[in-house]
Amino acid sequence: ERSGVPEAILASEKTAADVAALAATAIETTGRAIVTRADRDQVAAVRDRLDAVAPAATLAHHPAARTLVAHAPTFDPPRLDATVAIATGGTADRGPATEASLIAREMGARIRLIEDVGVASLARTVDAADRLRDADVVIVAAGREGALPTVIAGLIDSPVIGLPIAAGYGRGGEGEAALDGLLQSCTALSVVNVDAGFTAGVQAGLIARSIDAARGA
Amino acid sequence: ERSGVPEAILASEKTAADVAALAATAIETTGRAIVTRADRDQVAAVRDRLDAVAPAATLAHHPAARTLVAHAPTFDPPRLDATVAIATGGTADRGPATEASLIAREMGARIRLIEDVGVASLARTVDAADRLRDADVVIVAAGREGALPTVIAGLIDSPVIGLPIAAGYGRGGEGEAALDGLLQSCTALSVVNVDAGFTAGVQAGLIARSIDAARGA
Amino acid sequence: ERSGVPEAILASEKTAADVAALAATAIETTGRAIVTRADRDQVAAVRDRLDAVAPAATLAHHPAARTLVAHAPTFDPPRLDATVAIATGGTADRGPATEASLIAREMGARIRLIEDVGVASLARTVDAADRLRDADVVIVAAGREGALPTVIAGLIDSPVIGLPIAAGYGRGGEGEAALDGLLQSCTALSVVNVDAGFTAGVQAGLIARSIDAARGA
Amino acid sequence: ERSGVPEAILASEKTAADVAALAATAIETTGRAIVTRADRDQVAAVRDRLDAVAPAATLAHHPAARTLVAHAPTFDPPRLDATVAIATGGTADRGPATEASLIAREMGARIRLIEDVGVASLARTVDAADRLRDADVVIVAAGREGALPTVIAGLIDSPVIGLPIAAGYGRGGEGEAALDGLLQSCTALSVVNVDAGFTAGVQAGLIARSIDAARGA
Amino acid sequence: ERSGVPEAILASEKTAADVAALAATAIETTGRAIVTRADRDQVAAVRDRLDAVAPAATLAHHPAARTLVAHAPTFDPPRLDATVAIATGGTADRGPATEASLIAREMGARIRLIEDVGVASLARTVDAADRLRDADVVIVAAGREGALPTVIAGLIDSPVIGLPIAAGYGRGGEGEAALDGLLQSCTALSVVNVDAGFTAGVQAGLIARSIDAARGA
Amino acid sequence: ERSGVPEAILASEKTAADVAALAATAIETTGRAIVTRADRDQVAAVRDRLDAVAPAATLAHHPAARTLVAHAPTFDPPRLDATVAIATGGTADRGPATEASLIAREMGARIRLIEDVGVASLARTVDAADRLRDADVVIVAAGREGALPTVIAGLIDSPVIGLPIAAGYGRGGEGEAALDGLLQSCTALSVVNVDAGFTAGVQAGLIARSIDAARGA
Amino acid sequence: ERSGVPEAILASEKTAADVAALAATAIETTGRAIVTRADRDQVAAVRDRLDAVAPAATLAHHPAARTLVAHAPTFDPPRLDATVAIATGGTADRGPATEASLIAREMGARIRLIEDVGVASLARTVDAADRLRDADVVIVAAGREGALPTVIAGLIDSPVIGLPIAAGYGRGGEGEAALDGLLQSCTALSVVNVDAGFTAGVQAGLIARSIDAARGA
Amino acid sequence: ERSGVPEAILASEKTAADVAALAATAIETTGRAIVTRADRDQVAAVRDRLDAVAPAATLAHHPAARTLVAHAPTFDPPRLDATVAIATGGTADRGPATEASLIAREMGARIRLIEDVGVASLARTVDAADRLRDADVVIVAAGREGALPTVIAGLIDSPVIGLPIAAGYGRGGEGEAALDGLLQSCTALSVVNVDAGFTAGVQAGLIARSIDAARGA
Ligand SMILES: Nc1ncnc2c1ncn2[C@@H]1O[C@H](COP(=O)(O)O)[C@@H](O)[C@H]1O
Ligand SMILES: Nc1ncnc2c1ncn2[C@@H]1O[C@H](COP(=O)(O)O)[C@@H](O)[C@H]1O
Ligand SMILES: Nc1ncnc2c1ncn2[C@@H]1O[C@H](COP(=O)(O)O)[C@@H](O)[C@H]1O
Ligand SMILES: Nc1ncnc2c1ncn2[C@@H]1O[C@H](COP(=O)(O)O)[C@@H](O)[C@H]1O
Ligand SMILES: [Mg+2]
Ligand SMILES: [Mg+2]
Ligand SMILES: [Mg+2]
Ligand SMILES: [Mg+2]
Ligand SMILES: [Mg+2]
Ligand SMILES: [Mg+2]
Ligand SMILES: [Mg+2]
Ligand SMILES: [Mg+2]
């Protein structure tokens, strides 16, 4: 199986008890547990369970990202010589953007997060591009019409992964306008599904791993 | 009925003979005939018919816009003290953009056309915005992901009408990604249907008429 | 950036605390705070916060429009010599229509609201058109099949902005039938997204500003 | 099986030879052959075949409606004491409207056809409603945004059947905007599929038959 | 305006207070109040209000149909010499079918309701057709794949109105498979929107009125 | 890999030369070549090629099914003690139904084909069910609203595979209404994609193989 | 009517009281009651009712499958000499997979359930195929992209029924991507609707019955 | 603007003359011309024009990929120390896969193309994964249900870009099932639009450039 992709428990399809049990197994066997798309009850169940089976573990819950990361004291996190940057258009993009950054960080990448640089304030977008330019790979999150990844990809040379966000209302407001816009982007980029912060984070992490390996070579 | 909106014959649903007959009637009763979305056969039929019934008329055919405009010598075109600007992202947007400009011109507006300023070359987009700023109303045509109207509307104060173009392929490639993106635009603008250059031109022309009237007051 | 478009906080993607903080900042820096698509909790949080930081501000909450407008005593509202009219088909259209009227009023336009003139009672529609005729720009809100903007645009000369409403059930009942109908309208008009009262209000306000400027010239 | 509904051969799914054979059988067994949605080749094949097997038959081809009706000399057409009216918005609606009228006429109804009364010229629409009022059942054909059936149904007391037409372009232009608008109509009416003139004609004919029977009672 | 179509208040887009006020006005001005798609709170509000303003009125609430009908003692209900039959495939169709029957009854038609005759038990379907045959117009409600109206329309001569029901799950389960199936029906019928019992009832009632008039002639 | 499923060349995505080469390889290595969804040019190319490389082969082309089957003289066709029946609603269903029957026959099943038994003539449908009852597995092809498989599955005990056909026009006319109706069927059946005669034939053939094996046991 | 398909009450469209009454009737007349898609209240109502009318019945509730099966002591369950296997990609598929297994078991089939063998761990998928190979018919449940049924069908000879699951998020996340993927599968299989465990179970059970009969012959 | 992304002329929206003129300009200014999605006429026009203006240029036309690449003798192609692999499921995927490989090669990457390894023959898929494992980035093209990229991404550690192909028929057959399946993939990958070989090639090329730079460091 694929190495380097951290096991993560997608909570949204499971009972709180199932999630807690899977998290316990994960920390016992790999020294780490990552839970994504978790609601309040699932987080509480995981906390209780890990308190019991792994009381020495550190546990970080990121409510906006609905993500929980636990490390056993013995866990030795990977560390890559490569940077993943994440840019967002506005506060509505924060949840999946944070989820992406957490996953890429767990894969060992250095993280740079640049928020609120949507194209409605184009000067700030252009400024942001300058700070994104030297990252090894860039995730750009955007809801509504999803113009931000297209604009940034036109300004920098690194590969850009577009992360469409379900923010909006009316036709296309569930992230579909943003997704379709990214698929049609007139600047070349690749795309993940709506709100798929996990997928964007893994893909960016895999690219970072390749670059780290190349740097080490 | 609405005054100031020029009668136009939408050719696409009619036989060449029907279109020619309608054009003949139009030039006889109003001194002008406008035919939109006309194919080669329909244009030829109109030409033949107008040669017969109105040999002194001037006739201009714009193939890219599939539009034909004929004026009887007696026709006194309206003239408005107001400017409609039209911007395009690339050459694929030229047809409907030209159709819009022709209609607004027939309504009497001054026209300014600024082409090939898509967001993939952002510096050119920003330059274009400077030249669009003092127009009274701006139509922005864009296919693919349709980011251009959003970016321009964020840079200028005039009302912007987004004109989505059926240029692209794959999901959303028939203009639907552009249309949905404009409906979700994070900068406020209003929208017409895909390739609806006629509608964009009329709406811009009506705004130009109001401004002309206000200037004259 | 665009001048003349009032900053408004789109509440639906934010926590009550975030909305309140943004409203406080807005009133402190611009003398005004506008919050749209706000639920009960968000309104309460804003009220509490503004009571604390700007006790002298006037605060108006419009529940049907889910919109809240606060003015500091020092705020000097713009005033335009131009009229925006808003017509609705029935009571289900009231929320977004009111939102549109509030935004256009904040931009300084005179407002005329004409309600319950749907085409099922055509005589009332025709009467309404008479009262809409001398407005500088007209927003027409309509749900269900969305016939009202088409009929009114055929009766008056001012530019019409169609505002489709999510009222109905069965196929197309979430405002999609109305939106598609407006995009296909056989009388020329421009369109905003479903329930996008804010966008319609801004676009009408921008046109009103241009006319006001032309009148002043 | 259902009596009173004329057998019709839906040509669009068949070879010219198959259509011709079915038409020959129909005229031999029932004294009548009706072929709908027939292209040029299919019509020619039917003509040739009927010339051979039923040289005395009268044969009427209606190209706009793509419909062909043949009667053997012995055929005794039904005659109903009831009127079906058909109204259209514009010339693009003529094909399916004619198909509907032909089918209802074959069922024996008196036919009244009122064309080009779309809502963009509302005075003509209102005039038409006066001439439709005393029909026993009214089919209203409309493409684009499909507002006409809604407006007419609000003005008259007879049952209205909405017939959406595939005329338009951009989103909803294949008759889908018209169909969805009719399904959402704020005045009560029933609907058939896009361009389904045959179905509209049969349904109107069945109502006419019931009324004829009631008149005779 | 249309006579003979009873005023009905569509509750789903209104506050309980608005619905109650409209019902009070209706009973005072017309002697009757009909409220459709009403939830528990709206029904309670109407009850309270009518108890106050029209204590002598009779009030019938049909929870499955979410419909409420009130008659003032002076109200003189219409009575037509014509029968509307309503057939259903199963218990999931009962709500909109009952709504349709109530509306047609308020228009004066005799009502015949035949339930649970879905095509999975074809012998029962065929039996039902025998009992539907002499009705003047037949509404057939069906969810899931919506085969029932097609089968019944093939067995009887009266006009059939298909009423698709939002019963099912998975693709097409919100009534869309049934609606599309009815639009494609290989036996001719007309259609209303998903769950549109009101519309089906009015259309059947209008046909019944025409037949009643013809019988009386 | 799967045994018992005949290799078939899906022509529609290939050049005529490629198809011919693949067919030559197939007959040389397996003694049989099956080509599906082949147009006229592809069939001619295969014919020419097989004439050259396998002049003794028998070659059968079924134009309605767009399918071609060639057997080398040495080919020993499988023979199963099991029957696959295929029923169709009308002539428009013939192509994919024939394709299904050819594939199941190549897998060795006995074939029974029963045509033109659509539900518009319900008595014929019921008769057909009697002749389908003792088949081991039944494929039912249906276009338009796709009611036929549902009705037949309610009348017989054998497993039914629904094969939706792209016959119709207007909404759902490309086989989508039939497919969705089959997915929602109130009698249990399984389904293949629109016009997927090949898939239906293989699935029926696999069931026939299991039954043959069980009979032999 | 169809024999061998157990009557099942689809609870999701009914009140708890209706479901309980139907279950009581079922156990009294057939010795068995099966309720599917039942929520907590409906299960409680059935329990109470069966305790009253059939206190000796055994009652099994499967919460994940939302299914309840009750047998009267006199009920003699069918027993078939045939095996239905059910495979799942992950825990999110468990509910409909269990529902399918329960229905097939009630029809008398032997059941083999193989869980958590999704293609992300391909070695486990291949192992599972070995254990599925000798089943008479195989149901494969899969959400997300639905690749598992395609992969398994390529590895075994038994007929495969694909059961798409509504697990996922973003575009296609309600089971639509899985359903469409199964309809397009490059290995031949048949399909049921999203989450339609009941339908998959019945279809598998019918095939098992045919094989049992063949074995007995 | 972005450096390292080769200018390419998207022919599909342009006249043959426009394409030829753009190609001439490109070769004169950059020493290279790349034309994508070009039809026969456009290729001929480019050939003629380049023969005239750049007779010494080498010109390679790849009909399957509809792509044309011309290099002036002075053109110094980039060369990267990084490998892009491209895998396909079958011959139908060849066109866009080749387009992707050409673009990545023009960016300087080493190319490895592995064809016909679709999951219907899983052993070949697994073999292919072994040969893909040491590539720096892998593009996997797949039509139909699009399972191949998911399976390969589960077997290797390099980043995978899914390229959905418009091969198939029936629902989802225009590449939509493949695209949605890739967006829902249970193994992490990023995606481009249907048939977007150009975009996949650029994205892979950008990653290859970063890795080349890291290797050089
Ligand atoms: N234009 C049409 N649209 C819908 N249904 C039609 C049309 N023409 C004929 N039909 C119906 O289709 C039946 C014939 O179907 P077929 O056996 O395929 O020719 C006729 O009996 C009519 O009920
Ligand atoms: N008409 C068809 N519909 C669906 N699948 C087919 C069809 N004909 C052949 N196939 C399948 O497609 C495979 C061939 O795919 P290809 O390599 O693209 O020719 C065959 O092995 C069959 O499994
Ligand atoms: N979960 C289910 N999914 C699909 N069909 C079901 C389900 N449960 C029961 N059924 C079918 O629906 C019929 C009951 O429908 P109803 O009369 O609405 O209860 C049963 O006889 C079954 O054929
Ligand atoms: N096949 C293709 N698919 C997507 N984008 C392309 C393709 N070929 C060229 N392009 C892009 O489209 C731009 C040219 O667009 P245009 O100005 O319309 O010719 C190029 O610079 C590329 O970025
Ligand atoms: Mg943005
Ligand atoms: Mg652009
Ligand atoms: Mg209205
Ligand atoms: Mg109209
Ligand atoms: Mg039914
Ligand atoms: Mg049928
Ligand atoms: Mg899976
Ligand atoms: Mg594949």
Tab-separated table of N, CA and C in Angstrom, chain G residues 96-131:
chain	number	residue	atom	x	y	z
G	96	PRO	N	-26.902	-0.624	3.925
G	96	PRO	CA	-27.596	-1.264	2.796
G	96	PRO	C	-27.105	-2.682	2.524
G	97	ALA	N	-25.822	-2.958	2.795
G	97	ALA	CA	-25.324	-4.321	2.582
G	97	ALA	C	-26.031	-5.293	3.523
G	98	THR	N	-26.202	-4.877	4.764
G	98	THR	CA	-26.903	-5.741	5.719
G	98	THR	C	-28.366	-5.916	5.320
G	99	GLU	N	-29.001	-4.813	4.903
G	99	GLU	CA	-30.390	-4.897	4.441
G	99	GLU	C	-30.508	-5.929	3.313
G	100	ALA	N	-29.577	-5.865	2.360
G	100	ALA	CA	-29.598	-6.827	1.255
G	100	ALA	C	-29.446	-8.256	1.765
G	101	SER	N	-28.534	-8.456	2.714
G	101	SER	CA	-28.298	-9.816	3.208
G	101	SER	C	-29.525	-10.340	3.954
G	102	LEU	N	-30.175	-9.467	4.700
G	102	LEU	CA	-31.365	-9.907	5.448
G	102	LEU	C	-32.475	-10.346	4.493
G	103	ILE	N	-32.668	-9.592	3.437
G	103	ILE	CA	-33.748	-9.915	2.498
G	103	ILE	C	-33.438	-11.230	1.783
G	104	ALA	N	-32.188	-11.365	1.338
G	104	ALA	CA	-31.821	-12.612	0.649
G	104	ALA	C	-31.940	-13.796	1.605
G	105	ARG	N	-31.605	-13.593	2.869
G	105	ARG	CA	-31.743	-14.673	3.856
G	105	ARG	C	-33.222	-15.020	4.055
G	106	GLU	N	-34.067	-14.003	4.123
G	106	GLU	CA	-35.503	-14.274	4.263
G	106	GLU	C	-36.048	-15.034	3.048
G	107	MET	N	-35.406	-14.872	1.914
G	107	MET	CA	-35.820	-15.646	0.726
G	107	MET	C	-35.226	-17.059	0.753
G	108	GLY	N	-34.356	-17.355	1.738
G	108	GLY	CA	-33.874	-18.714	1.932
G	108	GLY	C	-32.424	-18.946	1.547
G	109	ALA	N	-31.777	-17.931	1.010
G	109	ALA	CA	-30.396	-18.133	0.549
G	109	ALA	C	-29.434	-18.260	1.724
G	110	ARG	N	-28.364	-19.014	1.494
G	110	ARG	CA	-27.230	-18.954	2.420
G	110	ARG	C	-26.523	-17.620	2.185
G	111	ILE	N	-26.008	-17.018	3.258
G	111	ILE	CA	-25.416	-15.675	3.150
G	111	ILE	C	-23.947	-15.718	3.527
G	112	ARG	N	-23.109	-15.017	2.747
G	112	ARG	CA	-21.704	-14.835	3.131
G	112	ARG	C	-21.395	-13.337	3.040
G	113	LEU	N	-20.974	-12.736	4.138
G	113	LEU	CA	-20.727	-11.288	4.180
G	113	LEU	C	-19.224	-11.040	4.341
G	114	ILE	N	-18.649	-10.278	3.424
G	114	ILE	CA	-17.208	-10.003	3.457
G	114	ILE	C	-17.024	-8.492	3.454
G	115	GLU	N	-16.509	-7.951	4.566
G	115	GLU	CA	-16.515	-6.502	4.722
G	115	GLU	C	-15.128	-5.866	4.595
G	116	ASP	N	-15.160	-4.563	4.261
G	116	ASP	CA	-13.954	-3.719	4.308
G	116	ASP	C	-12.855	-4.174	3.361
G	117	VAL	N	-13.216	-4.405	2.130
G	117	VAL	CA	-12.229	-4.883	1.167
G	117	VAL	C	-12.094	-3.919	-0.020
G	118	GLY	N	-12.248	-2.602	0.275
G	118	GLY	CA	-12.172	-1.563	-0.765
G	118	GLY	C	-10.843	-1.547	-1.512
G	119	VAL	N	-10.853	-0.988	-2.712
G	119	VAL	CA	-9.700	-1.067	-3.611
G	119	VAL	C	-8.506	-0.245	-3.151
G	120	ALA	N	-8.669	0.620	-2.143
G	120	ALA	CA	-7.503	1.355	-1.655
G	120	ALA	C	-6.482	0.383	-1.048
G	121	SER	N	-6.932	-0.801	-0.644
G	121	SER	CA	-6.031	-1.866	-0.175
G	121	SER	C	-6.225	-3.052	-1.108
G	122	LEU	N	-5.594	-2.959	-2.266
G	122	LEU	CA	-5.946	-3.875	-3.352
G	122	LEU	C	-5.672	-5.332	-3.012
G	123	ALA	N	-4.659	-5.578	-2.182
G	123	ALA	CA	-4.348	-6.968	-1.832
G	123	ALA	C	-5.549	-7.593	-1.113
G	124	ARG	N	-6.181	-6.822	-0.249
G	124	ARG	CA	-7.363	-7.351	0.451
G	124	ARG	C	-8.514	-7.569	-0.527
G	125	THR	N	-8.646	-6.695	-1.513
G	125	THR	CA	-9.688	-6.887	-2.519
G	125	THR	C	-9.483	-8.211	-3.248
G	126	VAL	N	-8.251	-8.469	-3.631
G	126	VAL	CA	-7.955	-9.679	-4.395
G	126	VAL	C	-8.207	-10.926	-3.535
G	127	ASP	N	-7.797	-10.857	-2.262
G	127	ASP	CA	-8.112	-11.946	-1.326
G	127	ASP	C	-9.617	-12.192	-1.259
G	128	ALA	N	-10.371	-11.097	-1.139
G	128	ALA	CA	-11.822	-11.233	-1.005
G	128	ALA	C	-12.405	-11.926	-2.232
G	129	ALA	N	-11.886	-11.567	-3.403
G	129	ALA	CA	-12.415	-12.173	-4.621
G	129	ALA	C	-12.298	-13.701	-4.556
G	130	ASP	N	-11.205	-14.185	-3.954
G	130	ASP	CA	-11.053	-15.635	-3.824
G	130	ASP	C	-12.181	-16.240	-2.985
G	131	ARG	N	-12.551	-15.516	-1.935
G	131	ARG	CA	-13.614	-16.055	-1.073
G	131	ARG	C	-15.014	-15.843	-1.666
